[in-house]
Short mmCIF file of C-alpha atoms in Angstrom, two decimals:
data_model
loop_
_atom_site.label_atom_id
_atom_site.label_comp_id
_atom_site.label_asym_id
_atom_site.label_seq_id
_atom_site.Cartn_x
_atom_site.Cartn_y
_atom_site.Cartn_z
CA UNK A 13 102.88 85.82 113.61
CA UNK A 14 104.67 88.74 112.36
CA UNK A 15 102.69 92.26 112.02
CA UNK A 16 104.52 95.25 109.93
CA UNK A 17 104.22 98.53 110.92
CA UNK A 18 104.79 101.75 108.43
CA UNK A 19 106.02 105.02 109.10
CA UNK A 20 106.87 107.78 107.02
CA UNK A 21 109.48 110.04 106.24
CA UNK A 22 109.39 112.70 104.10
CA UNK A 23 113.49 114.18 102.67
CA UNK A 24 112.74 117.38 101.45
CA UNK A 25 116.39 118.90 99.86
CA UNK A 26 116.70 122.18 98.87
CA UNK A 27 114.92 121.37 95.27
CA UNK A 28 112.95 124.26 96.00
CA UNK A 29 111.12 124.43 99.10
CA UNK A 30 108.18 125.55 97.09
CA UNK A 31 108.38 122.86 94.74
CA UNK A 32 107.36 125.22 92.15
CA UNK A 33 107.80 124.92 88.20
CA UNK A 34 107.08 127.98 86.68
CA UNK A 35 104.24 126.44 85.45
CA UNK A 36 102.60 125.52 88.62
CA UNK A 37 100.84 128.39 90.71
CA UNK A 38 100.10 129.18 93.19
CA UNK A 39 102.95 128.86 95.35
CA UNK A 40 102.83 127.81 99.01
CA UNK A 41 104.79 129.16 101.66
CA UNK A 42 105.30 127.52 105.35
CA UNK A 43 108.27 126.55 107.35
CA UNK A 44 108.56 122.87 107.39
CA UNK A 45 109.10 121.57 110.89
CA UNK A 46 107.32 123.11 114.22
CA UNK A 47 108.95 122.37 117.16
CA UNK A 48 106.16 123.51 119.71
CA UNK A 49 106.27 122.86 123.75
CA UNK A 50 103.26 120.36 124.78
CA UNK A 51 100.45 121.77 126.70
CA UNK A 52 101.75 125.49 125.30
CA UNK A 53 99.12 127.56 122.86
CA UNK A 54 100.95 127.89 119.21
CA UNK A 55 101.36 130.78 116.17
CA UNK A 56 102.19 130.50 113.02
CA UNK A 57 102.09 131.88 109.92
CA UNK A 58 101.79 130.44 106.22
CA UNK A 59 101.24 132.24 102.40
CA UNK A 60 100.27 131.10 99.46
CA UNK A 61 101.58 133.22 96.31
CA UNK A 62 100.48 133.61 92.90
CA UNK A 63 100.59 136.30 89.94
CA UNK A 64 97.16 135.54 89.40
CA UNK A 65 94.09 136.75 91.40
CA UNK A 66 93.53 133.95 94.44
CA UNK A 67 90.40 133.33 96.44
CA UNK A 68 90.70 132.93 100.00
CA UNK A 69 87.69 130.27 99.96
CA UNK A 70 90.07 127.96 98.32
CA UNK A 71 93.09 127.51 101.02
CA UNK A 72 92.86 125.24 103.22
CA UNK A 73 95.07 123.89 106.30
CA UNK A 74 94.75 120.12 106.98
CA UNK A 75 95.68 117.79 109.24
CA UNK A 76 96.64 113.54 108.77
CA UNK A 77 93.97 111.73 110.36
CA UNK A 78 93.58 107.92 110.86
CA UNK A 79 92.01 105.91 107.64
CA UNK A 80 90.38 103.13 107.07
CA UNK A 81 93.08 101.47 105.38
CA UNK A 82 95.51 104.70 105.03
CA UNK A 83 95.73 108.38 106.64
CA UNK A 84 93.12 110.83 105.72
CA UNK A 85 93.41 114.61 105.10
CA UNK A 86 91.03 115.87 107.08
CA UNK A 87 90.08 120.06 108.69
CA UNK A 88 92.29 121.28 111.31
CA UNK A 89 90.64 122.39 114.66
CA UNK A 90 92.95 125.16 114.76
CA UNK A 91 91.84 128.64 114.28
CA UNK A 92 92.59 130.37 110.78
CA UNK A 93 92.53 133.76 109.60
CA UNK A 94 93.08 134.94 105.81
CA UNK A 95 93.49 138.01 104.58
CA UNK A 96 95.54 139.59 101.64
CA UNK A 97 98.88 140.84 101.77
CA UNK A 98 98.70 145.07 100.43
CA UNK A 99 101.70 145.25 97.30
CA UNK A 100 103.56 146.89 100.42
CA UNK A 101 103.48 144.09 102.41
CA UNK A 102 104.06 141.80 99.45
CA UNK A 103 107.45 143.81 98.99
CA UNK A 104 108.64 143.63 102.79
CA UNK A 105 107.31 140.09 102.89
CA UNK A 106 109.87 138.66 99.63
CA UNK A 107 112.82 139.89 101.11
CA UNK A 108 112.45 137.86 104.28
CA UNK A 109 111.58 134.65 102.04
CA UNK A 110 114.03 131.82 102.42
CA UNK A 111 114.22 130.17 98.86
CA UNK A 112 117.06 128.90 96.70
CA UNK A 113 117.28 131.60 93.36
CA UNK A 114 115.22 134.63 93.23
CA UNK A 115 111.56 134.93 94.68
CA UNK A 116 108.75 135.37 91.81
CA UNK A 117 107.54 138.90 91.63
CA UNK A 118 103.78 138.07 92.66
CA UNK A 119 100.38 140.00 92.68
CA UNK A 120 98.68 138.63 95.01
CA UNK A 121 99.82 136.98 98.36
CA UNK A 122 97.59 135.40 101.01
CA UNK A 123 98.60 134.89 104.34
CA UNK A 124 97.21 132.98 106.63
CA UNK A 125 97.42 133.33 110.56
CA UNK A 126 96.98 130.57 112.56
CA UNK A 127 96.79 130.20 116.44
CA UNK A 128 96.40 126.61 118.38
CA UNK A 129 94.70 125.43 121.14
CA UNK A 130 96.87 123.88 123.76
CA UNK A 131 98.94 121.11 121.62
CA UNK A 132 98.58 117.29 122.61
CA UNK A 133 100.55 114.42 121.64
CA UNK A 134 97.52 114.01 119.31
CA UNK A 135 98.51 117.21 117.28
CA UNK A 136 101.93 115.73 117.09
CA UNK A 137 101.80 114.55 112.80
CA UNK A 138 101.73 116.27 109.06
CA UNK A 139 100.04 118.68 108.26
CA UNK A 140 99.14 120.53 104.52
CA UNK A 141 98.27 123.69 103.15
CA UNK A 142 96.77 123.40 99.80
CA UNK A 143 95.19 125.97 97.58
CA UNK A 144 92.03 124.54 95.31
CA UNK A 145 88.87 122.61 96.17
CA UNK A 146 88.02 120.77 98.89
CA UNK A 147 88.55 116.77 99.40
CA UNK A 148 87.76 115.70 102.69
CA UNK A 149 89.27 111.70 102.39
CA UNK A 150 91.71 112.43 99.79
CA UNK A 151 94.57 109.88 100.50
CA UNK A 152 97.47 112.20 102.47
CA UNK A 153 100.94 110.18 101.38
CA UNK A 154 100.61 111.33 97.84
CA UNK A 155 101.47 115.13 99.47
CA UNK A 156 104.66 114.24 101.35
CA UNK A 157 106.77 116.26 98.81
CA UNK A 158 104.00 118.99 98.59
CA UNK A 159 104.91 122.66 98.92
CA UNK A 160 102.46 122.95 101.83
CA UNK A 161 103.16 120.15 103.71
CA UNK A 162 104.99 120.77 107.66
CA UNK A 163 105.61 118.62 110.53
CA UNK A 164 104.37 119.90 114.06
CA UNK A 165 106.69 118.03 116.41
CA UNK A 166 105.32 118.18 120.13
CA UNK A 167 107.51 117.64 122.73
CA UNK A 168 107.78 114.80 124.66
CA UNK A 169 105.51 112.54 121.92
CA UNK A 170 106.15 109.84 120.31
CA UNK A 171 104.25 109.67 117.04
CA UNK A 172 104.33 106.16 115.65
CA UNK A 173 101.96 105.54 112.67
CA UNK A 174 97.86 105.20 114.12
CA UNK A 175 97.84 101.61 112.89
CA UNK A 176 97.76 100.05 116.70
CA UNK A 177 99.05 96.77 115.69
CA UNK A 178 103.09 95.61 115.10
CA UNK A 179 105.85 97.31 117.29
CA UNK A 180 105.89 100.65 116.88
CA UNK A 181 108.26 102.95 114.78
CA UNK A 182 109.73 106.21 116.06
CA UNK A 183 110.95 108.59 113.52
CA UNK A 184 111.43 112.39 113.03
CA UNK A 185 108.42 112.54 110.70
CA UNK A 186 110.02 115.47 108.53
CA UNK A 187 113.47 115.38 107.65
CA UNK A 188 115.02 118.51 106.10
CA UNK A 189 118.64 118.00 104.10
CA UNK A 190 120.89 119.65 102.31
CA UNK A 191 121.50 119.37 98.48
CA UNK A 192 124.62 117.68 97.41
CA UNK A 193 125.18 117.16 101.57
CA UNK A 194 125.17 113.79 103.39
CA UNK A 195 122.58 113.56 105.51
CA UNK A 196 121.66 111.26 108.78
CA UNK A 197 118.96 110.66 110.77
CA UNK A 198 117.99 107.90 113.27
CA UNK A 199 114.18 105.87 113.91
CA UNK A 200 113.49 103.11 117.09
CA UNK A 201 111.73 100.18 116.58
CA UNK A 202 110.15 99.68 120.00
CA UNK A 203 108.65 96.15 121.41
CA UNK A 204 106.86 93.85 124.03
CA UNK A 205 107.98 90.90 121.98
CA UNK A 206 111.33 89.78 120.64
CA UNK A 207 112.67 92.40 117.49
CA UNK A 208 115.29 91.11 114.33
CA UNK A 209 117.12 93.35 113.03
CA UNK A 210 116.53 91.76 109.96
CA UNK A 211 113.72 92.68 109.46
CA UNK A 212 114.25 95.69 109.13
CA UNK A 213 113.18 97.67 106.12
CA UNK A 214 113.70 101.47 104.75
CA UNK A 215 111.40 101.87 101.56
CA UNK A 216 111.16 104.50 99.10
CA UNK A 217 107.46 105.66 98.14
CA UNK A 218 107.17 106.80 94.31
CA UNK A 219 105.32 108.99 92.87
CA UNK A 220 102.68 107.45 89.89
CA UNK A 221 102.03 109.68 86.76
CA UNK A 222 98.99 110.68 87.76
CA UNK A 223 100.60 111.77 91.03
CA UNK A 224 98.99 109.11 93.30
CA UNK A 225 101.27 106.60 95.40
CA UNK A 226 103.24 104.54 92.93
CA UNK A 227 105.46 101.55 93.66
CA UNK A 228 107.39 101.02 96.84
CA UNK A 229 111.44 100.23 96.34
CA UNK A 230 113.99 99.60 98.72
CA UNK A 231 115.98 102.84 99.41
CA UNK A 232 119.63 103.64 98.45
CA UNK A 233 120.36 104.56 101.82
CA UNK A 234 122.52 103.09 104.21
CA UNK A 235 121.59 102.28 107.47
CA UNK A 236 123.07 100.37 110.46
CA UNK A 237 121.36 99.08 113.99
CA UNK A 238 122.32 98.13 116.94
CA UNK A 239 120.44 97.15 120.29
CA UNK A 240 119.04 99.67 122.44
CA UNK A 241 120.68 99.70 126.37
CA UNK A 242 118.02 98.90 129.69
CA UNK A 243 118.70 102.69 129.69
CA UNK A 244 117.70 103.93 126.70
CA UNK A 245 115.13 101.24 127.12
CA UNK A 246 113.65 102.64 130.12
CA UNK A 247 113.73 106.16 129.09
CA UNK A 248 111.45 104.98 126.21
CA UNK A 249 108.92 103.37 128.38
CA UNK A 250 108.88 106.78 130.62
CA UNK A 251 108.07 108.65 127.51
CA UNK A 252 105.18 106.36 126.47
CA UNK A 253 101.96 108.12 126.25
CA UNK A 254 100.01 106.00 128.32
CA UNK A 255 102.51 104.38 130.73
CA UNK A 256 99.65 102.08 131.99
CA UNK A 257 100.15 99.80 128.75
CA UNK A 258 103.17 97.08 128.89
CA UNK A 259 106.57 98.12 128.86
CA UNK A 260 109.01 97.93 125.57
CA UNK A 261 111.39 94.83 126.72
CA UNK A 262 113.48 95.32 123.45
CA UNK A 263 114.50 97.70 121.18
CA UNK A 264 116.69 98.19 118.29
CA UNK A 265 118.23 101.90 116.81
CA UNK A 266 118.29 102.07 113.55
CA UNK A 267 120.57 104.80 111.88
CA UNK A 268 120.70 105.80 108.16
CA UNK A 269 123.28 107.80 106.62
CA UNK A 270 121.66 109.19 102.75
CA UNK A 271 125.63 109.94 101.53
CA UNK A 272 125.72 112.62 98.59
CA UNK A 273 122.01 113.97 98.35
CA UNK A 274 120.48 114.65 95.04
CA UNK A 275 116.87 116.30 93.80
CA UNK A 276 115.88 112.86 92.99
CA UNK A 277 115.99 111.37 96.82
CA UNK A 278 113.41 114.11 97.51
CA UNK A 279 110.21 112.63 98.43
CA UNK A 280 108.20 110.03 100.76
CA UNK A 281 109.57 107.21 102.51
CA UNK A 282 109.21 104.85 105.20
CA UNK A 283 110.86 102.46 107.85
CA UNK A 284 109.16 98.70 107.78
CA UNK A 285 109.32 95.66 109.76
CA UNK A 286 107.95 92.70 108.10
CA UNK A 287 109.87 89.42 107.29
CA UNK A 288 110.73 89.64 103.98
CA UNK A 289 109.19 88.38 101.50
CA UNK A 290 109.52 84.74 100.76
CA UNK A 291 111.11 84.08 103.76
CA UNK A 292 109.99 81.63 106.61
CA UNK A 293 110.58 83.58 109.99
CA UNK A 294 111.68 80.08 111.19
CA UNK A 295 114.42 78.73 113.36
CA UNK A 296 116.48 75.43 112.78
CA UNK A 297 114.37 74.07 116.12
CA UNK A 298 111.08 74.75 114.07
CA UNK A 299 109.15 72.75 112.11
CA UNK A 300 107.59 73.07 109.41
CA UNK A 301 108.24 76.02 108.20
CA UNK A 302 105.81 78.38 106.24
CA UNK A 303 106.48 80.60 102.98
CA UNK A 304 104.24 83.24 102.19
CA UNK A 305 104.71 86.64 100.52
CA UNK A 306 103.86 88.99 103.46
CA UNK A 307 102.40 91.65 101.93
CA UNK A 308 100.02 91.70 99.11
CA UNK A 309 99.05 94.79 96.91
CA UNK A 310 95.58 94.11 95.85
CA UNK A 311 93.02 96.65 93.94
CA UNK A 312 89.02 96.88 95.12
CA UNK A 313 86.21 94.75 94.20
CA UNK A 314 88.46 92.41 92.43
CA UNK A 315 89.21 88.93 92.65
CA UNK A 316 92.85 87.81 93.75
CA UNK A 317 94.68 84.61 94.20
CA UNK A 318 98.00 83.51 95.54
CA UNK A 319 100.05 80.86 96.89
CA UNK A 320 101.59 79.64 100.35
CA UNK A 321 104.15 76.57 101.51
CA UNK A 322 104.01 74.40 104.72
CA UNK A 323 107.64 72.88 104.70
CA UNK A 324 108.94 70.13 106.71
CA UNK A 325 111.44 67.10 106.40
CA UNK A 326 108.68 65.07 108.84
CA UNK A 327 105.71 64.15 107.02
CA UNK A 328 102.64 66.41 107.15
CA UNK A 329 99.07 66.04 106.61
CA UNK A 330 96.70 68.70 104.63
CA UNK A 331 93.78 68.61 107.67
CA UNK A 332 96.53 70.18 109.98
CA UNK A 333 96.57 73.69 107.63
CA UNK A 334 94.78 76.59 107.97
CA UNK A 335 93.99 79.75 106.68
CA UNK A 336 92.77 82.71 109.26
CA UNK A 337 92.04 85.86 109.26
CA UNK A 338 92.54 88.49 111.99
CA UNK A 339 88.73 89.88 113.44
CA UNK A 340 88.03 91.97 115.87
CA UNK A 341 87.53 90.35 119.41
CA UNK A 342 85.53 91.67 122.48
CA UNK A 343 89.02 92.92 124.23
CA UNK A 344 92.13 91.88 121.65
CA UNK A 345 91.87 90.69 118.43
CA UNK A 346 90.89 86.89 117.63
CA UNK A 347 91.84 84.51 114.76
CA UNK A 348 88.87 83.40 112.56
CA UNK A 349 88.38 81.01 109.13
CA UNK A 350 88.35 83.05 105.91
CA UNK A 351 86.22 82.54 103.19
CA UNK A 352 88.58 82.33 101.12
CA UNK A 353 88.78 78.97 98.75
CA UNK A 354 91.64 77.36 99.84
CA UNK A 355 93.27 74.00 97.41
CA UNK A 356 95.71 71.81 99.43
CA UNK A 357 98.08 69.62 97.62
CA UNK A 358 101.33 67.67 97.95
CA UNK A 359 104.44 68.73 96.20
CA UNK A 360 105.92 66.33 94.42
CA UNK A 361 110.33 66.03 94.36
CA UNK A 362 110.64 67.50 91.01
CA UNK A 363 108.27 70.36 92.30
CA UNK A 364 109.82 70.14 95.54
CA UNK A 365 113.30 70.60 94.13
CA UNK A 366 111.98 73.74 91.58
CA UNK A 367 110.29 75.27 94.39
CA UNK A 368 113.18 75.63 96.24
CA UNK A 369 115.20 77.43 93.57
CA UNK A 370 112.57 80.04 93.42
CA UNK A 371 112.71 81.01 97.32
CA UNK A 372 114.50 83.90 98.39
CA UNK A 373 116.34 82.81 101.82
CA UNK A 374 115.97 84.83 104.95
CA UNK A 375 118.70 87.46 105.60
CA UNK A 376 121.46 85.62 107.44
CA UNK A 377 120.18 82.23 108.00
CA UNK A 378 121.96 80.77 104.78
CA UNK A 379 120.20 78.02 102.25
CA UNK A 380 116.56 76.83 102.04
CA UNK A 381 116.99 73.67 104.25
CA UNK A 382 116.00 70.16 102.23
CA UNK A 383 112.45 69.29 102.75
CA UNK A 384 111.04 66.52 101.60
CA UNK A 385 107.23 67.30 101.78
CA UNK A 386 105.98 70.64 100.85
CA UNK A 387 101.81 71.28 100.99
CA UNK A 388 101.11 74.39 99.11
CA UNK A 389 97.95 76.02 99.67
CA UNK A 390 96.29 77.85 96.37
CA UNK A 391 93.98 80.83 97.18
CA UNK A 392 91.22 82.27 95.70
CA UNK A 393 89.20 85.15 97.12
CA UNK A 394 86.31 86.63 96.09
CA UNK A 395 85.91 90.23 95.19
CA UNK A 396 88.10 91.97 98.27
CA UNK A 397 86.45 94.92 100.08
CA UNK A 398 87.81 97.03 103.19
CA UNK A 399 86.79 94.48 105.70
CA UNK A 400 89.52 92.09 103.92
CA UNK A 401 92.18 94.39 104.54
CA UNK A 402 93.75 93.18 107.79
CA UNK A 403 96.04 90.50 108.67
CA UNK A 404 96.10 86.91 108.14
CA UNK A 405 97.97 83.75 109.55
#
């Protein structure tokens, strides 16, 4: 059974590190990555800009917090203090602003002062300032490529995504690149179990009209991998945050070169690993094999059907397929029946032989071998609710 696990990357290029049209306002000001020492009290400093009168009830620092199905925006614990910038200040403050062209000549500038606590591996994520009213779950990915949003990197962590299934994904959360530069960067995928480099994915997030998450694409980037060492291995497991847990037996380093950057690479992305879709995650020595599409995109409170394949040149028989469903067990998780309505039928050779055409063959494993009895199983779900979103075998 494979599990993905996401993590994302935000490029930011120098396509205004405001993000500002003149049309938007206000502006937001912060520096973009925060390399802090762990276990060390933290300053820092943010503004938010605008030629029009602001209201300090309306900014906001937040922090990404585990979802129920996706990370949360949620309050900071960190202390805050607002006040407004006098046109002196204002002055002094623009000519020490890092931006590509000219700084606007605002009114009104807020700054905000913030001091930490000692910082944890668990402050170790994205962060946003926003100006405007308050939305305690609003969905964080759509603000990757927001003016406000930074990166506190604490030392020593490791911040794969909170989702505490699949092997982990280790990635400098925020990457900052150079227009019209090449630009590289490198991620882990870490592991108890055997890893395939094959399965390796780098996605692209876009951005809908409305400015929710749109579609995910694969990226244009480059990117090569190659085995970590028992070294580099063991210096992983020694930076694990609780070392009690079992110990990484394989990894793989993944490194992407961008090549010449442009404004429209700016924005979200992240590193997968999932078999791809369509493909079997099978051997030669296995048998049967099973298709299925691994990841479905389904809406809310709406019914949804699909389709999977149980493959095999021996014969098969339909009471040996099942559906499950991942639950929660009293100490790991446990495999369950769904309630899903599940049709079993027999391919025939003409179906057999069009089926075949439509599969998209695992990366490096060649042809879709020639079965000669195919079940496919046709689903039918119900209305799907957050208890459905988890894994299924």
């Amino acid at each position: 059974m494979k599990f993905l696990f996401l993590t994302l990357v935000a490029l930011a290029t120098s396509c205004g590190n405001s993000a500002r049209t003149e049309s938007e306002d206000p502006a937001i000001y912060v520096k973009r990555i925060h390399h802090v020492d762990r276990r060390v009290p933290y300053s820092f400093k943010f503004y938010v800009a605008s030629r029009k009168p602001l209201r300090k009830e309306k900014v906001h620092l937040m922090k990404v917090a585990k979802g129920e199905d996706r990370p949360n925006l949620v309050d900071t614990l960190f202390k805050v203090e607002l006040r407004f910038l006098s046109r002196e200040e204002i002055k002094k403050w623009r000519e020490t602003v890092q931006n590509r062209g000219p700084v606007p000549h605002f009114e009104h500038v807020i700054v905000g002062e913030v001091q930490t606590e000692e910082l944890h591996c668990r402050d170790n994520t994205h962060y946003l300032v926003r100006y405007g009213e308050h939305h305690m779950e609003e969905p964080f990915p759509r603000h990757l490529s927001h003016p406000g949003a930074f990166f506190i990197s604490v030392a020593d962590c490791m911040n794969p995504h909170p989702n505490p299934q699949g092997p982990p994904i280790f990635v400098e959360g925020f990457q900052v690149a150079t227009l019209n530069q090449n630009h590289s960067f490198e991620f882990v995928v870490a592991a108890v179990q055997p890893i395939y480099e094959s399965q390796i994915y780098l996605k692209k997030i876009l951005q809908a009209e409305n400015g929710s998450v749109g579609s995910v694409i694969d990226a244009r980037f480059e990117f090569s991998t190659a085995r970590l060492t028992a070294e580099e291995l063991e210096d992983l497991n020694e930076r694990k945050r609780d070392p009690s847990k079992a110990q990484y037996k394989e990894g793989v380093k993944g490194t992407v070169n961008t090549g010449r950057l442009t404004c429209e690479d700016q924005g979200p992305y992240m590193v997968l690993y999932a078999t791809s879709c369509g493909s079997s995650a099978r051997t030669e020595s296995e048998d049967p094999a099973i298709y299925v599409k691994r990841i479905h995109h389904v809406d809310r409170r709406v019914p949804y059907s699909f389709k999977f394949y149980v493959a095999s040149r021996k014969p098969l028989r339909k009471e040996k397929v099942h559906l499950m469903k991942v639950a929660k067990g009293e100490d790991r998780p446990n495999l369950v029946d769904t309630l899903f309505k599940v049709e079993l039928r027999f391919l025939s050779r003409e179906e057999i032989k069009k089926w075949r055409e439509t599969v998209r063959p695992r990366k490096n494993q060649g042809p879709v071998p020639h079965f000669k009895h195919v079940i496919v199983g046709e689903v039918q779900t119900e209305e799907l609710h957050c208890r459905d979103n988890t894994h299924y075998l």
